[in-house]
Coordinates of C-alpha atoms in Angstrom, one line a residue:
Chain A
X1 CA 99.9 90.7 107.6
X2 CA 96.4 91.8 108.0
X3 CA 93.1 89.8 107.0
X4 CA 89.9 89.9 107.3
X5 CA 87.2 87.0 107.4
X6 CA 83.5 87.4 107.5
X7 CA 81.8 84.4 108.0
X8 CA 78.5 83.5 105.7
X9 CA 78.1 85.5 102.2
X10 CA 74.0 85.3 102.7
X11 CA 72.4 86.3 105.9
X12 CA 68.7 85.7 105.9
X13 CA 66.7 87.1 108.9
X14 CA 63.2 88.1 109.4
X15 CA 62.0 91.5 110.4
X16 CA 62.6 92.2 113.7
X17 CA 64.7 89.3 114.0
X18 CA 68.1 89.8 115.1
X19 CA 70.9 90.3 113.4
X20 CA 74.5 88.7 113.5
X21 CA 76.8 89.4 110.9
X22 CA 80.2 87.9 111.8
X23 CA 84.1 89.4 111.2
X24 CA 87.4 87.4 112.5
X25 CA 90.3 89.5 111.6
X26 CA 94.1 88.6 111.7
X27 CA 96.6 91.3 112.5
X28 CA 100.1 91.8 113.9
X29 CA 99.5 95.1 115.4
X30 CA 96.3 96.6 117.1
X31 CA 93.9 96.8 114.9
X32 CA 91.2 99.7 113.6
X33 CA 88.3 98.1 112.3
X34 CA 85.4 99.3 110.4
X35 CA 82.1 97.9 109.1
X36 CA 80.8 99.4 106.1
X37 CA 77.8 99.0 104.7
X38 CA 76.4 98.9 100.5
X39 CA 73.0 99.7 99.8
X40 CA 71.9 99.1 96.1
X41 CA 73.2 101.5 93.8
X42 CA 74.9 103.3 96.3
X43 CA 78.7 103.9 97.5
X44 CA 79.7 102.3 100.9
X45 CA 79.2 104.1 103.8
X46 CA 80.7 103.9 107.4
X47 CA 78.5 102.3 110.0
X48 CA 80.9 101.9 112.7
X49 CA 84.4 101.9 113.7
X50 CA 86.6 100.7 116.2
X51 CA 90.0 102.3 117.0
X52 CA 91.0 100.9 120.2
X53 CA 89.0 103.2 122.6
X54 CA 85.4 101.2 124.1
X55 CA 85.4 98.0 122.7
X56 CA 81.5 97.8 122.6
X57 CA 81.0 100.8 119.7
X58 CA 77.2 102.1 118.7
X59 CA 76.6 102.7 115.0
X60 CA 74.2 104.4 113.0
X61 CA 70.9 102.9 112.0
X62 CA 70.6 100.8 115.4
X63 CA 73.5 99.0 114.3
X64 CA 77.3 97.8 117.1
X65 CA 80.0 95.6 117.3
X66 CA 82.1 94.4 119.8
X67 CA 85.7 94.3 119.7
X68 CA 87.1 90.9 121.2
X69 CA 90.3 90.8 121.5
X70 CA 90.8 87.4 122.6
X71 CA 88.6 85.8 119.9
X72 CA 89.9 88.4 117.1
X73 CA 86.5 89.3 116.2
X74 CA 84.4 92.3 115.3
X75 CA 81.0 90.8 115.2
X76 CA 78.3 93.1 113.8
X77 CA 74.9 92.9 116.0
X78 CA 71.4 94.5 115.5
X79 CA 68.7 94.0 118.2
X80 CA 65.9 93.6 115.5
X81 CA 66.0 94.2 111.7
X82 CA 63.9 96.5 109.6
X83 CA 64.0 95.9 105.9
X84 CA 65.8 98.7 105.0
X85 CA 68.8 96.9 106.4
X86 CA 68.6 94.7 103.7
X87 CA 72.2 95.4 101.7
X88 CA 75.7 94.4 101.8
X89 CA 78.0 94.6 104.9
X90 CA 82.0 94.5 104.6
X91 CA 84.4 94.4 107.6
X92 CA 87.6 96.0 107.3
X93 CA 90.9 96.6 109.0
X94 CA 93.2 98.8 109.1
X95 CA 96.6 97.9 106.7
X96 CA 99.5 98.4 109.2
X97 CA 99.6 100.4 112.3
X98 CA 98.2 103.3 111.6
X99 CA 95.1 104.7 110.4
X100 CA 96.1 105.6 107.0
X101 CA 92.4 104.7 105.6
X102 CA 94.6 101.7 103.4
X103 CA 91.9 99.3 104.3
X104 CA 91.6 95.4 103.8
X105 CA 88.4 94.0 103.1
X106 CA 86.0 90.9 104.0
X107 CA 84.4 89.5 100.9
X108 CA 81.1 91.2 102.3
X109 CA 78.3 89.6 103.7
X110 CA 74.6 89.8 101.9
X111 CA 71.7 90.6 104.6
X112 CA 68.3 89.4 103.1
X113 CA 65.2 90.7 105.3
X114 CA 62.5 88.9 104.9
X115 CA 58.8 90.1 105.8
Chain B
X1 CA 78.4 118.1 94.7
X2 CA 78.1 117.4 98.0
X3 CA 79.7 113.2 97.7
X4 CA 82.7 111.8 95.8
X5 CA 81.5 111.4 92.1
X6 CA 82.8 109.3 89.5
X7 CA 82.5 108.8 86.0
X8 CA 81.6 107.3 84.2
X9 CA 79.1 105.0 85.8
X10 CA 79.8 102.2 83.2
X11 CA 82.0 101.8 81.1
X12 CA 82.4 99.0 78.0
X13 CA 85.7 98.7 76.1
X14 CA 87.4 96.0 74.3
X15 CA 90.4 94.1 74.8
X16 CA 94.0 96.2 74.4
X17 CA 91.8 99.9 75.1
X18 CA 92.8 102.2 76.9
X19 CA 90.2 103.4 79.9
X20 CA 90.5 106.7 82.0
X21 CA 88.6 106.4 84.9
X22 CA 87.7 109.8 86.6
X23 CA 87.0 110.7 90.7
X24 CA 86.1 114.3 92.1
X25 CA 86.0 114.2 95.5
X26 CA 84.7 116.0 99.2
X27 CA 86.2 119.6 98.8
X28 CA 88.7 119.9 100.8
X29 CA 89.6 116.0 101.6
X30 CA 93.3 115.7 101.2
X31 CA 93.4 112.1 100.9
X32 CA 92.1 110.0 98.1
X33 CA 92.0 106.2 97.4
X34 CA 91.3 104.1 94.2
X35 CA 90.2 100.3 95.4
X36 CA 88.9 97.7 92.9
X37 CA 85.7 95.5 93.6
X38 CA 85.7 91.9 91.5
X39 CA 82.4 89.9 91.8
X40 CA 81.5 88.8 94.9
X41 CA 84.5 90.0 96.5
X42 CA 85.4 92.8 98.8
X43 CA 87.1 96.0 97.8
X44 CA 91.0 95.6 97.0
X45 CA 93.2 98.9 97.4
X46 CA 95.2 100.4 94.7
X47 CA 96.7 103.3 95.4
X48 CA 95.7 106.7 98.0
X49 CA 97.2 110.1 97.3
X50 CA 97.5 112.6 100.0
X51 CA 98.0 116.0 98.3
X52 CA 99.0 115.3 94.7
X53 CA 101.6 112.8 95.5
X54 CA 100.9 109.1 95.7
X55 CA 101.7 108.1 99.2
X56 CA 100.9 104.0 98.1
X57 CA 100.6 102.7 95.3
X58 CA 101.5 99.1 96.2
X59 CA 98.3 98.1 95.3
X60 CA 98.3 98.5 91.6
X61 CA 98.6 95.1 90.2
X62 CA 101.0 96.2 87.4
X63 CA 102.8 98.9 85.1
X64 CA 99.5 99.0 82.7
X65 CA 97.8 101.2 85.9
X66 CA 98.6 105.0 86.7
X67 CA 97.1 107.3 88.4
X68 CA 97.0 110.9 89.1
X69 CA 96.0 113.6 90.7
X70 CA 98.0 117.0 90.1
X71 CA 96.2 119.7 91.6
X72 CA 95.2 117.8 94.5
X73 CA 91.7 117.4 94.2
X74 CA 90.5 115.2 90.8
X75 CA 92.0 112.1 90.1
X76 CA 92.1 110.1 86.9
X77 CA 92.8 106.3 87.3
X78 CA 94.3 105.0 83.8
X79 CA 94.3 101.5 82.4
X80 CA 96.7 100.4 79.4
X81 CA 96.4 97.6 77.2
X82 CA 93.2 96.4 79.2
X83 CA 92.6 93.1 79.7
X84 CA 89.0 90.9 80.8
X85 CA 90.6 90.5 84.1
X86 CA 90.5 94.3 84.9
X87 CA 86.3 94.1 84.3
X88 CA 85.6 95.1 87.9
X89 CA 83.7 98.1 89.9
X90 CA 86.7 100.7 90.5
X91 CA 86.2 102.7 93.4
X92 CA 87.0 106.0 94.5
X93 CA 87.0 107.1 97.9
X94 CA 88.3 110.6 100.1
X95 CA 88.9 111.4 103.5
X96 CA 90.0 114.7 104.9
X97 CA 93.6 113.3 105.8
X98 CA 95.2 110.1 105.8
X99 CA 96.2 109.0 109.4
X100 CA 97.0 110.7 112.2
X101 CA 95.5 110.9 115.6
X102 CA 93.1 113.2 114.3
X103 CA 91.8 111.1 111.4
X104 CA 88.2 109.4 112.1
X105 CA 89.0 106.7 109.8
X106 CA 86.1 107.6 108.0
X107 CA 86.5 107.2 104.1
X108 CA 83.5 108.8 102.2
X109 CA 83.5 106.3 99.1
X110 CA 81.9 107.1 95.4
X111 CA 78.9 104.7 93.8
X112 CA 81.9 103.7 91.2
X113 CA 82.9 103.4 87.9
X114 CA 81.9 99.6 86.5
X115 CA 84.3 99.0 83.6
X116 CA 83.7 95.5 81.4
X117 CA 86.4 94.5 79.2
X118 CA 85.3 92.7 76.1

C-alpha cells in the first residue's frame, strides 16, 4: 500500500533562506508524486509533479523536487524564500498504478517565513 | 466561475442532522473527487466520479455518506445521522479526466466546505 511521510509539521526559515521541506513515500508500484501547496483561505494548488519522466522537476513560484528512487523521497527545495511562501505544503502519491488523481496525503508541512 | 466552488463555506449542525454539502466544478472536467481534511492532518479521499458514475468510492468511511453527481457536472456530498467526528473541512476537487496517459495529474481543488458538528 501507498504512504506518504513528510518530515517536520513547522518549518521555520528566514527570508532568503533556503528552503527544505521533506517527503519519504512508500509504494509497491512506481509512483506519481505531487506537492501541493495551501495558502490561507485558499484551496490547494499544484506546485509540482513527478510522473516518472526527469527526476529533478521545476515548479512554479521558484519552487523543485527531486525524485530519489533509492531513498524513496520527494524532497521539496527552494533556493531562497520570500514571505509569500509562507503556507502549508502537502506531498502526495498516487493510490495504485495509475494516475487516477486518488491521491494519498502527508499530514502537510507549515512553512513560517520569518523577516 | 472560473475555479471549483463550494458551498457552503461553513457549515454548523448538531448531532443526528442531516448536511448536504455542494461542489460545482471546472466546466468541462469529467472527473470529480470529494476528500476530507481533519485538524492537522492531510486530505483523506472519499470518493471521485468520472462522468456521473462513482468510479471509487472506497473512501467513504460508512453507509451514513452518499454522493452524487447525475448530470455530470455538480455534485452534492450527503451526511446522515452526523456525528462530531465528521466536523472536518470537506473538499472538492476536478480534473479534466481521471487517469490515462494524457492526464497531468493536475486536480484543481475548491477552498472547502468546513462543517462542525455540535
Amino acid at each position: 500500500a501507498q504512504s506518504v511521510t513528510q518530515l517536520g509539521s513547522h518549518v521555520s526559515v528566514s527570508e532568503g533562506a533556503l528552503v527544505l521541506l521533506r517527503c519519504n513515500y512508500s509504494s509497491s508500484v512506481p509512483p506519481y508524486l505531487f506537492w501541493y501547496v495551501q495558502y490561507p483561505n485558499q484551496g490547494l494548488q499544484l506546485l509540482l509533479k513527478y510522473t516518472s519522466a526527469a527526476t529533478l522537476v521545476k515548479g512554479i513560484n521558484g519552487f523543485e523536487a527531486e525524485f530519489k528512487k533509492s531513498e524513496t523521497s520527494f524532497h521539496l527545495t527552494k533556493p531562497s524564500a520570500h514571505m509569500s511562501d509562507a503556507a502549508e505544503y502537502f506531498c502526495a502519491v498516487t493510490h495504485g498504478s495509475s494516475n487516477t488523481g486518488k491521491l494519498i496525503f502527508g499530514q502537510g508541512t507549515t512553512l513560517q517565513v520569518k523577516p | 466561475g472560473a475555479g471549483v466552488s463550494q458551498t457552503p463555506s461553513n457549515k454548523v449542525t448538531e448531532k443526528g442532522k442531516y448536511v448536504e454539502l455542494r461542489c460545482d466544478p471546472i466546466s468541462g472536467h469529467t472527473a470529480l473527487y470529494w476528500y476530507r481534511q481533519s485538524l492537522g492532518q492531510g486530505p483523506e479521499f472519499l470518493i471521485y466520479f468520472q462522468g456521473t458514475g462513482a468510479a471509487d468510492d472506497s473512501g467513504l468511511p460508512n453507509d451514513r455518506f452518499f454522493a452524487v453527481r447525475p448530470e455530470g457536472s455538480v455534485s452534492t456530498l450527503k451526511i446522515q445521522r452526523t456525528e462530531r467526528g465528521d466536523s472536518a473541512v470537506y473538499l472538492c476537487a476536478s480534473s479534466l479526466l481521471a487517469g490515462g496517459p494524457s492526464n497531468t495529474g493536475e486536480l484543481f481543488f475548491g477552498e472547502g466546505s468546513r462543517l462542525t458538528v455540535l
